[in-house]
Amino acid sequence: MVPPTARCRCSAVELPDRPERRVLVQALVQALVQVLVQALVQALVQALVQVLVQVLVQALVQALVQALVQALVQALVQALVQALSIIPFFFRFSSMASNTPTMPSLPSGVGICVTVPDFLFLPELGAVSLRSGSCVHMNRLVARGLRPPPRASPRSARALSGAAPRLPAARVRSGFLDFFRDQHGHRLVPSAPVLPRGDPSLLFVNAGMNQFKPLLLGAVDPRSEMASYRRVANSQKCVRAGGRHNDLEDVGRDHTHHTFFEMLGSWSFGDYFKEGACSMAWSLLTEHYGIPADRLYVSYFAGDAGAGLPADEETRLIWLDVGVPPGRVLPFGLKDNFWEMGDTGPCGPCTEIHYDHVGGRDAAPLVNAGGPDVVEIWNLVFMQYNREADRRLRLLPQFSVDTGMGLERLVGVLQGQRSNYDTDLFTPLLDAIQQRSGAGPYAGRTGAADQGRVDMAYRVVADHARTLAVCIADGVHPGMSGPELVLRRILRRAVRFCVEVLQAPQGSLASLVPTVCHSLGDVYPELHREADRVMDLINENEDQFLAALRRGSRLIQRTLDRKDYKHGGFPGQFPSATWAGTLGWSSDWLTQAQVMCCSH
């Protein structure tokens, strides 16, 4: 038996070993955990690095492949365009009647056609598609809703073409509206009817700003929707056939005048002013439409000491900052660069952008000279004043911007045509007129070269058919006073040229209405709705006019057959009012009748 004291000594010797074992075990466990954690972290890091490297490599390879493909396609298309440019033929833009010769026909499936379908868009090149055919059609794509390409893009394209890219009229119109809506936050508003509402100073709406006159004058109803307008754009139906702006007698004599036209307009009401308007306009023309900058000139208001108006130096400096060379920034006076709607109303200094159809020269002396080679395409008016009835100028409560660009002239520039009547806005009408008449094809002649005034008649009938359709659809009917009387004159002038010069059968004028609706009805849907009524009214008024002409002819013949006038002049007792009013004879017709009678 062990003594108690001995047991106590043994226990005292074993107790100190237990803490050391615990420490050792803890150390081993900690070391094992550290090794496991370190190994796990290293494995995760290696896996992540491997995944990232794979992703980056795949993305890099994909980007390189895409860039290579795009570069190859660009090189191929440019080579094709350069090859086509040396072929000694002229190619005609699709759906546009032109006097230039077309490429000779090739066997089916042999020819090449380069066009721009909407299904494919390549930045900086537009769209390209190859199909069989017998002619080459080329067109630059302006994609709706997309930002225009950078400045280098249109310049590279112009290096091959030497002129602005050709666009159909519908794309020109939509491109303008999309540009201001999508890129500059403008609100698109519909066109106002051509008959002014509550404005006795105008016979017809003759500018895009007419409907915004209360807003410009600060007299708009604050509860109306118009009161919220700040940035606005639209395409406005305009008629210039009476009052301050009257082009009726000039229509047909040249290639640019119209009684009806579309005004592409943008407005700022107390928002941006001169700098914003100029930069937007320059960007749209040179970048979006691709018009060569070296074909453009700008004018500004030089001031008028007699009227107490200073020169618009601010606008001149803005154009210089935009990059227009000083020799192309030109000063002009009240006649050219101070815009007024009428004898009274909002007005202000303006700056105009002019286009040189020839190019490669200094055309500054030709700006505002009235020639056909250098034409105004855009007018930017800075509404600062109101012209009062006593001719004094009063500052407006807020300054606004009113820009207007005639669609017909812009389409002519973009389709490479100096005559508006050679664009796709008019060629369908000219073709329809020829089909209904006994005249030869339209040749675009003017002045003495236009024997028998056949080409003048083409232009008159085409222009007046558009005016009649638009006005009647808007509720203006031929009548005896005001705008109705003007429309009556337009209708009778069209009938005269149609029947007498073009030898078209009765009813031909009204038969052109469907062609007008096809061209304009998508933008102005009232044309489709009112087409039948428009045709009925034209036919009814044509019948009345031709009947009056027959009565007048019989009266003239009976008068000339009288002994008293067998060898004399035209009978003076027939007042011109009788011929022009009762019989429907205008004063110029009476003058011609006098000449004919005297020669007889």
Short mmCIF file of C-alpha atoms in Angstrom, two decimals, residues 116-574:
data_model
loop_
_atom_site.label_atom_id
_atom_site.label_comp_id
_atom_site.label_asym_id
_atom_site.label_seq_id
_atom_site.Cartn_x
_atom_site.Cartn_y
_atom_site.Cartn_z
CA VAL A 116 -28.61 52.08 -99.76
CA PRO A 117 -31.23 49.81 -98.21
CA ASP A 118 -32.43 50.48 -94.71
CA PHE A 119 -31.48 47.03 -93.44
CA LEU A 120 -27.70 47.58 -93.35
CA PHE A 121 -25.77 50.53 -91.99
CA LEU A 122 -22.01 50.83 -91.91
CA PRO A 123 -20.68 53.90 -90.06
CA GLU A 124 -18.71 56.33 -92.25
CA LEU A 125 -19.80 54.51 -95.44
CA GLY A 126 -23.55 54.30 -95.31
CA ALA A 127 -25.18 51.15 -96.56
CA VAL A 128 -24.12 48.94 -99.42
CA SER A 129 -25.91 46.22 -101.30
CA LEU A 130 -25.18 44.55 -104.64
CA ARG A 131 -27.85 43.28 -106.93
CA SER A 132 -28.27 42.62 -110.64
CA GLY A 133 -29.51 45.40 -112.87
CA SER A 134 -28.57 47.69 -115.68
CA CYS A 135 -27.61 50.94 -113.94
CA VAL A 136 -25.72 52.23 -110.94
CA HIS A 137 -27.63 54.01 -108.20
CA MET A 138 -25.71 55.51 -105.31
CA ASN A 139 -27.13 57.17 -102.27
CA ARG A 140 -25.81 58.11 -98.86
CA LEU A 141 -27.73 56.81 -95.88
CA VAL A 142 -28.83 59.17 -93.14
CA ALA A 143 -30.12 56.80 -90.48
CA ARG A 144 -33.18 58.13 -88.70
CA GLY A 145 -32.74 58.43 -84.97
CA LEU A 146 -28.95 58.01 -85.08
CA ARG A 147 -26.26 60.63 -84.49
CA PRO A 148 -24.69 61.80 -87.71
CA PRO A 149 -21.18 60.54 -88.47
CA PRO A 150 -18.20 62.68 -87.42
CA ARG A 151 -16.88 65.44 -89.64
CA ALA A 152 -14.33 63.15 -91.25
CA SER A 153 -17.07 60.95 -92.67
CA PRO A 154 -18.83 63.36 -95.04
CA ARG A 155 -15.52 64.84 -96.08
CA SER A 156 -14.16 61.44 -97.04
CA ALA A 157 -17.32 60.75 -99.04
CA ARG A 158 -17.15 64.14 -100.71
CA ALA A 159 -13.57 63.47 -101.73
CA LEU A 160 -15.00 60.88 -104.11
CA SER A 161 -18.20 62.62 -105.18
CA GLY A 162 -17.17 66.29 -105.13
CA ALA A 163 -20.71 67.31 -104.13
CA ALA A 164 -23.38 66.72 -101.53
CA PRO A 165 -24.76 63.17 -101.30
CA ARG A 166 -28.06 62.56 -103.09
CA LEU A 167 -31.09 61.90 -100.92
CA PRO A 168 -34.77 61.44 -101.79
CA ALA A 169 -37.01 64.28 -100.69
CA ALA A 170 -38.81 62.22 -98.05
CA ARG A 171 -35.49 61.42 -96.37
CA VAL A 172 -34.38 65.04 -96.53
CA ARG A 173 -37.55 66.15 -94.74
CA SER A 174 -37.46 63.42 -92.09
CA GLY A 175 -33.72 63.92 -91.56
CA PHE A 176 -34.29 67.58 -90.71
CA LEU A 177 -37.02 66.82 -88.20
CA ASP A 178 -35.13 63.93 -86.62
CA PHE A 179 -32.00 66.04 -86.25
CA PHE A 180 -33.70 68.74 -84.22
CA ARG A 181 -35.88 66.36 -82.20
CA ASP A 182 -33.34 63.67 -81.37
CA GLN A 183 -30.15 65.69 -81.06
CA HIS A 184 -31.32 69.08 -79.82
CA GLY A 185 -34.55 68.41 -77.92
CA HIS A 186 -37.00 70.22 -80.22
CA ARG A 187 -40.68 69.46 -80.07
CA LEU A 188 -42.24 68.50 -83.41
CA VAL A 189 -45.52 70.29 -84.12
CA PRO A 190 -47.81 69.77 -87.13
CA SER A 191 -48.09 72.23 -89.98
CA ALA A 192 -50.75 74.90 -89.62
CA PRO A 193 -53.38 75.18 -92.39
CA VAL A 194 -52.47 77.54 -95.24
CA LEU A 195 -55.36 79.87 -94.32
CA PRO A 196 -54.21 82.09 -91.40
CA ARG A 197 -56.32 82.00 -88.28
CA GLY A 198 -57.17 85.39 -86.81
CA ASP A 199 -54.53 87.30 -88.77
CA PRO A 200 -56.08 89.72 -91.30
CA SER A 201 -52.62 90.94 -92.36
CA LEU A 202 -52.02 87.77 -94.38
CA LEU A 203 -53.83 86.14 -97.30
CA PHE A 204 -52.02 82.83 -96.82
CA VAL A 205 -49.53 81.37 -94.39
CA ASN A 206 -46.30 82.38 -96.10
CA ALA A 207 -43.73 81.35 -93.49
CA GLY A 208 -43.32 78.77 -90.78
CA MET A 209 -43.43 81.37 -88.04
CA ASN A 210 -46.96 82.61 -88.78
CA GLN A 211 -48.65 80.26 -86.32
CA PHE A 212 -46.17 81.28 -83.60
CA LYS A 213 -46.76 85.01 -83.97
CA PRO A 214 -48.60 85.34 -80.60
CA LEU A 215 -45.69 83.62 -78.89
CA LEU A 216 -43.15 85.91 -80.55
CA LEU A 217 -45.14 88.99 -79.55
CA GLY A 218 -45.57 87.82 -75.96
CA ALA A 219 -49.35 87.73 -76.43
CA VAL A 220 -49.95 83.98 -76.21
CA ASP A 221 -52.62 82.68 -73.84
CA PRO A 222 -50.68 81.34 -70.81
CA ARG A 223 -53.22 78.50 -70.51
CA SER A 224 -52.62 77.31 -74.08
CA GLU A 225 -50.31 74.53 -75.12
CA MET A 226 -48.28 76.98 -77.19
CA ALA A 227 -47.28 78.84 -74.03
CA SER A 228 -45.08 75.88 -73.08
CA TYR A 229 -43.11 75.89 -76.35
CA ARG A 230 -39.38 76.52 -75.99
CA ARG A 231 -37.76 74.54 -78.81
CA VAL A 232 -39.92 73.62 -81.81
CA ALA A 233 -39.42 72.24 -85.33
CA ASN A 234 -41.77 71.36 -88.19
CA SER A 235 -42.41 71.31 -91.92
CA GLN A 236 -44.91 74.05 -92.73
CA LYS A 237 -47.15 74.32 -95.81
CA CYS A 238 -46.65 77.80 -97.29
CA VAL A 239 -48.31 79.70 -100.16
CA ARG A 240 -46.73 82.83 -101.62
CA ALA A 241 -49.26 84.13 -104.11
CA GLY A 242 -50.38 87.44 -102.65
CA GLY A 243 -49.39 90.26 -100.35
CA ARG A 244 -45.77 91.13 -99.53
CA HIS A 245 -44.43 87.77 -100.70
CA ASN A 246 -46.04 87.02 -104.08
CA ASP A 247 -44.37 84.62 -106.53
CA LEU A 248 -47.40 83.84 -108.70
CA GLU A 249 -46.33 85.64 -111.88
CA ASP A 250 -42.78 84.28 -111.62
CA VAL A 251 -43.84 80.62 -111.48
CA GLY A 252 -42.95 78.85 -114.70
CA ARG A 253 -40.53 81.50 -115.93
CA ASP A 254 -37.57 79.98 -114.07
CA HIS A 255 -36.64 76.81 -112.22
CA THR A 256 -37.01 77.97 -108.62
CA HIS A 257 -40.21 79.94 -107.98
CA HIS A 258 -43.32 78.25 -106.55
CA THR A 259 -46.69 79.30 -105.25
CA PHE A 260 -46.71 76.38 -102.80
CA PHE A 261 -43.62 75.15 -100.99
CA GLU A 262 -42.65 73.46 -97.76
CA MET A 263 -40.72 75.41 -95.17
CA LEU A 264 -38.46 73.38 -92.89
CA GLY A 265 -38.26 75.42 -89.70
CA SER A 266 -36.73 75.42 -86.23
CA TRP A 267 -37.54 77.86 -83.43
CA SER A 268 -36.29 78.91 -80.05
CA PHE A 269 -38.62 80.95 -77.86
CA GLY A 270 -36.52 82.52 -75.13
CA ASP A 271 -34.13 79.54 -75.14
CA TYR A 272 -30.93 79.49 -77.23
CA PHE A 273 -30.17 82.44 -79.47
CA LYS A 274 -27.65 83.31 -82.19
CA GLU A 275 -24.78 81.01 -81.25
CA GLY A 276 -26.98 77.94 -80.85
CA ALA A 277 -28.87 78.60 -84.08
CA CYS A 278 -25.72 79.05 -86.17
CA SER A 279 -23.93 76.00 -84.79
CA MET A 280 -26.97 73.74 -85.25
CA ALA A 281 -27.48 74.93 -88.82
CA TRP A 282 -23.86 74.40 -89.77
CA SER A 283 -23.80 70.96 -88.18
CA LEU A 284 -26.96 69.86 -89.99
CA LEU A 285 -25.76 70.98 -93.41
CA THR A 286 -22.11 69.92 -93.31
CA GLU A 287 -22.22 66.86 -91.04
CA HIS A 288 -25.73 65.42 -91.23
CA TYR A 289 -26.44 66.14 -94.92
CA GLY A 290 -22.77 66.09 -95.94
CA ILE A 291 -22.79 69.33 -97.93
CA PRO A 292 -19.18 70.40 -98.63
CA ALA A 293 -18.25 73.34 -96.43
CA ASP A 294 -16.30 74.92 -99.28
CA ARG A 295 -19.56 75.32 -101.22
CA LEU A 296 -21.17 77.43 -98.48
CA TYR A 297 -21.20 81.20 -97.84
CA VAL A 298 -22.93 83.11 -95.04
CA SER A 299 -24.30 86.64 -94.91
CA TYR A 300 -25.13 88.84 -91.94
CA PHE A 301 -26.81 92.19 -91.32
CA ALA A 302 -24.46 95.11 -91.98
CA GLY A 303 -26.64 97.61 -90.12
CA ASP A 304 -28.54 100.66 -91.33
CA ALA A 305 -27.75 104.11 -90.01
CA GLY A 306 -30.97 105.62 -91.33
CA ALA A 307 -33.06 103.07 -89.45
CA GLY A 308 -30.87 103.32 -86.35
CA LEU A 309 -29.93 99.65 -86.56
CA PRO A 310 -26.35 98.56 -85.73
CA ALA A 311 -24.39 95.92 -87.60
CA ASP A 312 -24.79 92.38 -86.30
CA GLU A 313 -21.15 91.90 -85.29
CA GLU A 314 -22.10 89.14 -82.86
CA THR A 315 -23.28 86.89 -85.68
CA ARG A 316 -20.18 87.63 -87.76
CA LEU A 317 -17.92 86.55 -84.90
CA ILE A 318 -20.00 83.41 -84.31
CA TRP A 319 -19.52 82.29 -87.92
CA LEU A 320 -15.79 82.89 -87.66
CA ASP A 321 -15.69 80.76 -84.50
CA VAL A 322 -17.62 78.01 -86.29
CA GLY A 323 -14.82 77.91 -88.86
CA VAL A 324 -16.19 79.84 -91.83
CA PRO A 325 -13.33 81.71 -93.56
CA PRO A 326 -13.56 85.52 -93.24
CA GLY A 327 -13.90 85.91 -97.01
CA ARG A 328 -17.11 83.87 -96.91
CA VAL A 329 -18.79 85.88 -94.11
CA LEU A 330 -20.43 88.72 -96.04
CA PRO A 331 -22.33 91.87 -94.88
CA PHE A 332 -25.59 92.99 -96.52
CA GLY A 333 -28.19 95.64 -95.77
CA LEU A 334 -31.89 95.86 -94.95
CA LYS A 335 -33.09 94.39 -98.25
CA ASP A 336 -31.23 91.09 -97.88
CA ASN A 337 -30.54 90.59 -94.20
CA PHE A 338 -33.37 92.15 -92.22
CA TRP A 339 -36.41 89.89 -92.39
CA GLU A 340 -40.00 91.09 -92.01
CA MET A 341 -43.12 88.96 -92.26
CA GLY A 342 -45.26 91.81 -93.61
CA ASP A 343 -45.86 95.51 -93.25
CA THR A 344 -46.31 94.93 -89.53
CA GLY A 345 -45.32 92.16 -87.16
CA PRO A 346 -42.22 90.44 -85.70
CA CYS A 347 -38.95 91.07 -87.50
CA GLY A 348 -35.23 91.19 -86.98
CA PRO A 349 -31.75 90.84 -88.46
CA CYS A 350 -31.04 87.57 -90.20
CA THR A 351 -28.11 85.53 -91.39
CA GLU A 352 -28.41 83.45 -94.55
CA ILE A 353 -26.51 80.40 -95.75
CA HIS A 354 -25.85 80.27 -99.50
CA TYR A 355 -24.75 77.34 -101.68
CA ASP A 356 -22.52 77.46 -104.74
CA HIS A 357 -23.61 74.89 -107.32
CA VAL A 358 -20.30 75.17 -109.18
CA GLY A 359 -17.66 74.98 -106.44
CA GLY A 360 -13.91 75.22 -106.65
CA ARG A 361 -13.89 79.02 -106.87
CA ASP A 362 -14.45 82.23 -104.94
CA ALA A 363 -18.16 82.86 -105.43
CA ALA A 364 -18.48 85.62 -102.81
CA PRO A 365 -19.32 88.30 -105.45
CA LEU A 366 -22.24 86.13 -106.63
CA VAL A 367 -23.98 85.93 -103.25
CA ASN A 368 -27.35 87.75 -103.40
CA ALA A 369 -26.64 88.64 -107.04
CA GLY A 370 -29.73 86.82 -108.31
CA GLY A 371 -27.93 84.24 -110.43
CA PRO A 372 -28.87 80.55 -110.57
CA ASP A 373 -25.43 79.25 -109.57
CA VAL A 374 -25.30 80.64 -106.01
CA VAL A 375 -28.57 80.29 -104.12
CA GLU A 376 -29.78 80.93 -100.59
CA ILE A 377 -30.79 77.71 -98.84
CA TRP A 378 -31.39 78.72 -95.20
CA ASN A 379 -32.44 81.90 -93.44
CA LEU A 380 -31.87 82.27 -89.70
CA VAL A 381 -33.90 85.19 -88.33
CA PHE A 382 -33.22 86.64 -84.91
CA MET A 383 -36.58 88.01 -83.81
CA GLN A 384 -35.79 91.09 -81.77
CA TYR A 385 -38.33 93.70 -82.91
CA ASN A 386 -41.97 94.23 -83.79
CA ARG A 387 -42.79 96.51 -86.71
CA GLU A 388 -45.62 98.77 -85.59
CA ALA A 389 -48.30 100.29 -87.83
CA ASP A 390 -46.44 103.64 -87.78
CA ARG A 391 -43.31 101.79 -89.08
CA ARG A 392 -41.45 102.16 -85.81
CA LEU A 393 -39.54 99.22 -84.33
CA ARG A 394 -40.30 98.08 -80.79
CA LEU A 395 -38.18 95.57 -78.92
CA LEU A 396 -39.95 92.27 -78.27
CA PRO A 397 -40.44 91.08 -74.67
CA GLN A 398 -38.13 88.12 -75.36
CA PHE A 399 -35.72 87.37 -78.18
CA SER A 400 -36.41 84.32 -80.32
CA VAL A 401 -34.93 82.38 -83.22
CA ASP A 402 -36.93 81.65 -86.38
CA THR A 403 -35.15 79.64 -89.07
CA GLY A 404 -36.63 78.66 -92.41
CA MET A 405 -35.26 76.50 -95.22
CA GLY A 406 -37.24 75.72 -98.37
CA LEU A 407 -37.45 71.96 -98.81
CA GLU A 408 -37.59 72.20 -102.61
CA ARG A 409 -34.34 74.14 -102.87
CA LEU A 410 -32.55 71.96 -100.30
CA VAL A 411 -33.60 68.81 -102.14
CA GLY A 412 -32.24 70.35 -105.34
CA VAL A 413 -28.87 70.86 -103.66
CA LEU A 414 -28.79 67.35 -102.22
CA GLN A 415 -29.85 65.77 -105.51
CA GLY A 416 -27.36 67.78 -107.57
CA GLN A 417 -30.04 69.71 -109.47
CA ARG A 418 -30.11 73.45 -110.13
CA SER A 419 -33.79 73.21 -111.06
CA ASN A 420 -36.28 72.28 -108.37
CA TYR A 421 -38.41 70.75 -111.12
CA ASP A 422 -35.72 68.12 -111.78
CA THR A 423 -36.03 66.70 -108.25
CA ASP A 424 -38.24 63.83 -107.17
CA LEU A 425 -40.72 66.35 -105.72
CA PHE A 426 -41.79 67.29 -109.25
CA THR A 427 -40.66 64.64 -111.73
CA PRO A 428 -43.63 62.34 -110.99
CA LEU A 429 -45.98 65.24 -111.73
CA LEU A 430 -44.15 66.15 -114.93
CA ASP A 431 -44.38 62.55 -116.09
CA ALA A 432 -48.09 62.47 -115.31
CA ILE A 433 -48.65 65.72 -117.23
CA GLN A 434 -46.92 64.32 -120.31
CA GLN A 435 -49.03 61.16 -120.19
CA ARG A 436 -52.22 63.25 -120.23
CA SER A 437 -51.17 65.81 -122.82
CA GLY A 438 -50.08 65.90 -126.42
CA ALA A 439 -46.82 67.66 -125.63
CA GLY A 440 -43.32 66.30 -125.91
CA PRO A 441 -41.20 65.40 -122.87
CA TYR A 442 -40.25 68.12 -120.42
CA ALA A 443 -36.84 69.56 -121.36
CA GLY A 444 -36.32 72.26 -118.72
CA ARG A 445 -35.97 75.16 -121.18
CA THR A 446 -36.63 78.80 -120.26
CA GLY A 447 -36.89 82.12 -122.05
CA ALA A 448 -36.39 82.27 -125.81
CA ALA A 449 -35.18 78.67 -125.89
CA ASP A 450 -38.62 77.51 -124.76
CA GLN A 451 -40.44 77.67 -128.08
CA GLY A 452 -44.20 77.75 -127.58
CA ARG A 453 -43.70 78.02 -123.79
CA VAL A 454 -44.19 74.26 -123.48
CA ASP A 455 -41.71 73.79 -120.63
CA MET A 456 -43.08 76.87 -118.88
CA ALA A 457 -46.52 75.26 -119.09
CA TYR A 458 -45.16 72.06 -117.55
CA ARG A 459 -43.79 74.02 -114.59
CA VAL A 460 -46.93 76.11 -114.15
CA VAL A 461 -49.27 73.11 -114.17
CA ALA A 462 -47.06 71.05 -111.83
CA ASP A 463 -46.69 73.87 -109.31
CA HIS A 464 -50.33 74.97 -109.43
CA ALA A 465 -51.63 71.39 -109.09
CA ARG A 466 -49.78 71.13 -105.77
CA THR A 467 -51.08 74.51 -104.62
CA LEU A 468 -54.69 73.73 -105.54
CA ALA A 469 -54.64 70.33 -103.80
CA VAL A 470 -53.10 71.70 -100.59
CA CYS A 471 -55.31 74.81 -100.39
CA ILE A 472 -58.60 73.06 -101.14
CA ALA A 473 -57.77 70.28 -98.67
CA ASP A 474 -57.26 73.02 -96.06
CA GLY A 475 -60.68 74.53 -96.80
CA VAL A 476 -59.82 77.34 -99.26
CA HIS A 477 -62.13 77.26 -102.30
CA PRO A 478 -61.84 79.33 -105.50
CA GLY A 479 -63.97 82.45 -105.04
CA MET A 480 -64.33 86.15 -105.68
CA SER A 481 -62.36 87.85 -102.88
CA GLY A 482 -59.33 87.49 -100.65
CA PRO A 483 -57.44 84.18 -100.71
CA GLU A 484 -60.34 82.57 -102.58
CA LEU A 485 -59.85 85.00 -105.48
CA VAL A 486 -56.11 84.26 -105.53
CA LEU A 487 -56.82 80.54 -105.68
CA ARG A 488 -59.29 81.16 -108.51
CA ARG A 489 -56.56 82.92 -110.47
CA ILE A 490 -54.16 80.04 -109.83
CA LEU A 491 -56.69 77.50 -111.03
CA ARG A 492 -57.54 79.42 -114.20
CA ARG A 493 -53.88 80.03 -114.98
CA ALA A 494 -53.23 76.29 -114.66
CA VAL A 495 -56.23 75.43 -116.85
CA ARG A 496 -55.13 77.87 -119.53
CA PHE A 497 -51.62 76.41 -119.79
CA CYS A 498 -52.91 72.87 -119.54
CA VAL A 499 -55.52 73.20 -122.29
CA GLU A 500 -54.04 75.82 -124.61
CA VAL A 501 -50.32 75.08 -124.48
CA LEU A 502 -50.07 71.41 -123.53
CA GLN A 503 -53.20 70.42 -125.46
CA ALA A 504 -54.39 68.28 -122.57
CA PRO A 505 -58.04 67.18 -122.53
CA GLN A 506 -60.51 68.70 -120.09
CA GLY A 507 -60.21 67.11 -116.65
CA SER A 508 -56.45 66.59 -116.87
CA LEU A 509 -55.70 69.10 -114.12
CA ALA A 510 -57.88 67.30 -111.56
CA SER A 511 -56.39 63.95 -112.58
CA LEU A 512 -53.02 65.12 -111.19
CA VAL A 513 -54.38 65.24 -107.62
CA PRO A 514 -53.62 61.56 -106.84
CA THR A 515 -49.98 62.14 -107.84
CA VAL A 516 -49.82 65.12 -105.47
CA CYS A 517 -51.37 63.03 -102.69
CA HIS A 518 -48.86 60.25 -103.26
CA SER A 519 -45.99 62.73 -102.91
CA LEU A 520 -47.25 64.76 -99.94
CA GLY A 521 -50.03 62.74 -98.33
CA ASP A 522 -47.84 60.88 -95.85
CA VAL A 523 -46.74 64.20 -94.34
CA TYR A 524 -50.06 66.01 -94.72
CA PRO A 525 -52.73 63.30 -94.31
CA GLU A 526 -55.60 65.69 -95.02
CA LEU A 527 -54.67 65.37 -98.70
CA HIS A 528 -55.68 61.70 -98.69
CA ARG A 529 -58.89 62.43 -96.79
CA GLU A 530 -59.97 65.25 -99.10
CA ALA A 531 -58.71 63.93 -102.45
CA ASP A 532 -62.15 63.29 -103.96
CA ARG A 533 -63.50 66.68 -102.90
CA VAL A 534 -60.40 68.40 -104.29
CA MET A 535 -60.85 66.74 -107.68
CA ASP A 536 -64.56 67.58 -107.82
CA LEU A 537 -63.95 71.27 -107.07
CA ILE A 538 -61.18 71.54 -109.66
CA ASN A 539 -63.32 69.91 -112.33
CA GLU A 540 -66.32 72.10 -111.47
CA ASN A 541 -64.31 75.33 -111.66
CA GLU A 542 -62.54 74.22 -114.81
CA ASP A 543 -65.91 73.61 -116.51
CA GLN A 544 -67.11 77.10 -115.53
CA PHE A 545 -63.91 78.73 -116.74
CA LEU A 546 -63.83 76.97 -120.10
CA ALA A 547 -67.47 77.87 -120.65
CA ALA A 548 -66.64 81.52 -119.94
CA LEU A 549 -63.76 81.35 -122.39
CA ARG A 550 -66.02 80.00 -125.10
CA ARG A 551 -68.53 82.79 -124.50
CA GLY A 552 -65.75 85.36 -124.60
CA SER A 553 -64.33 83.95 -127.81
CA ARG A 554 -67.71 84.16 -129.52
CA LEU A 555 -68.15 87.74 -128.33
CA ILE A 556 -64.73 88.73 -129.65
CA GLN A 557 -65.41 87.09 -132.98
CA ARG A 558 -68.77 88.85 -133.37
CA THR A 559 -67.15 92.16 -132.50
CA LEU A 560 -64.34 91.69 -135.00
CA ASP A 561 -66.79 90.67 -137.71
CA ARG A 562 -68.55 94.02 -137.44
CA LYS A 563 -67.80 96.47 -140.25
CA ASP A 564 -66.66 99.13 -137.81
CA TYR A 565 -63.68 97.05 -136.73
CA LYS A 566 -62.74 95.26 -139.94
CA HIS A 567 -59.59 97.36 -140.35
CA GLY A 568 -59.30 99.04 -136.99
CA GLY A 569 -57.74 98.32 -133.65
CA PHE A 570 -59.14 96.46 -130.75
CA PRO A 571 -62.50 97.92 -129.65
CA GLY A 572 -61.78 100.33 -126.87
CA GLN A 573 -65.29 100.33 -125.45
CA PHE A 574 -64.82 96.85 -124.03
#
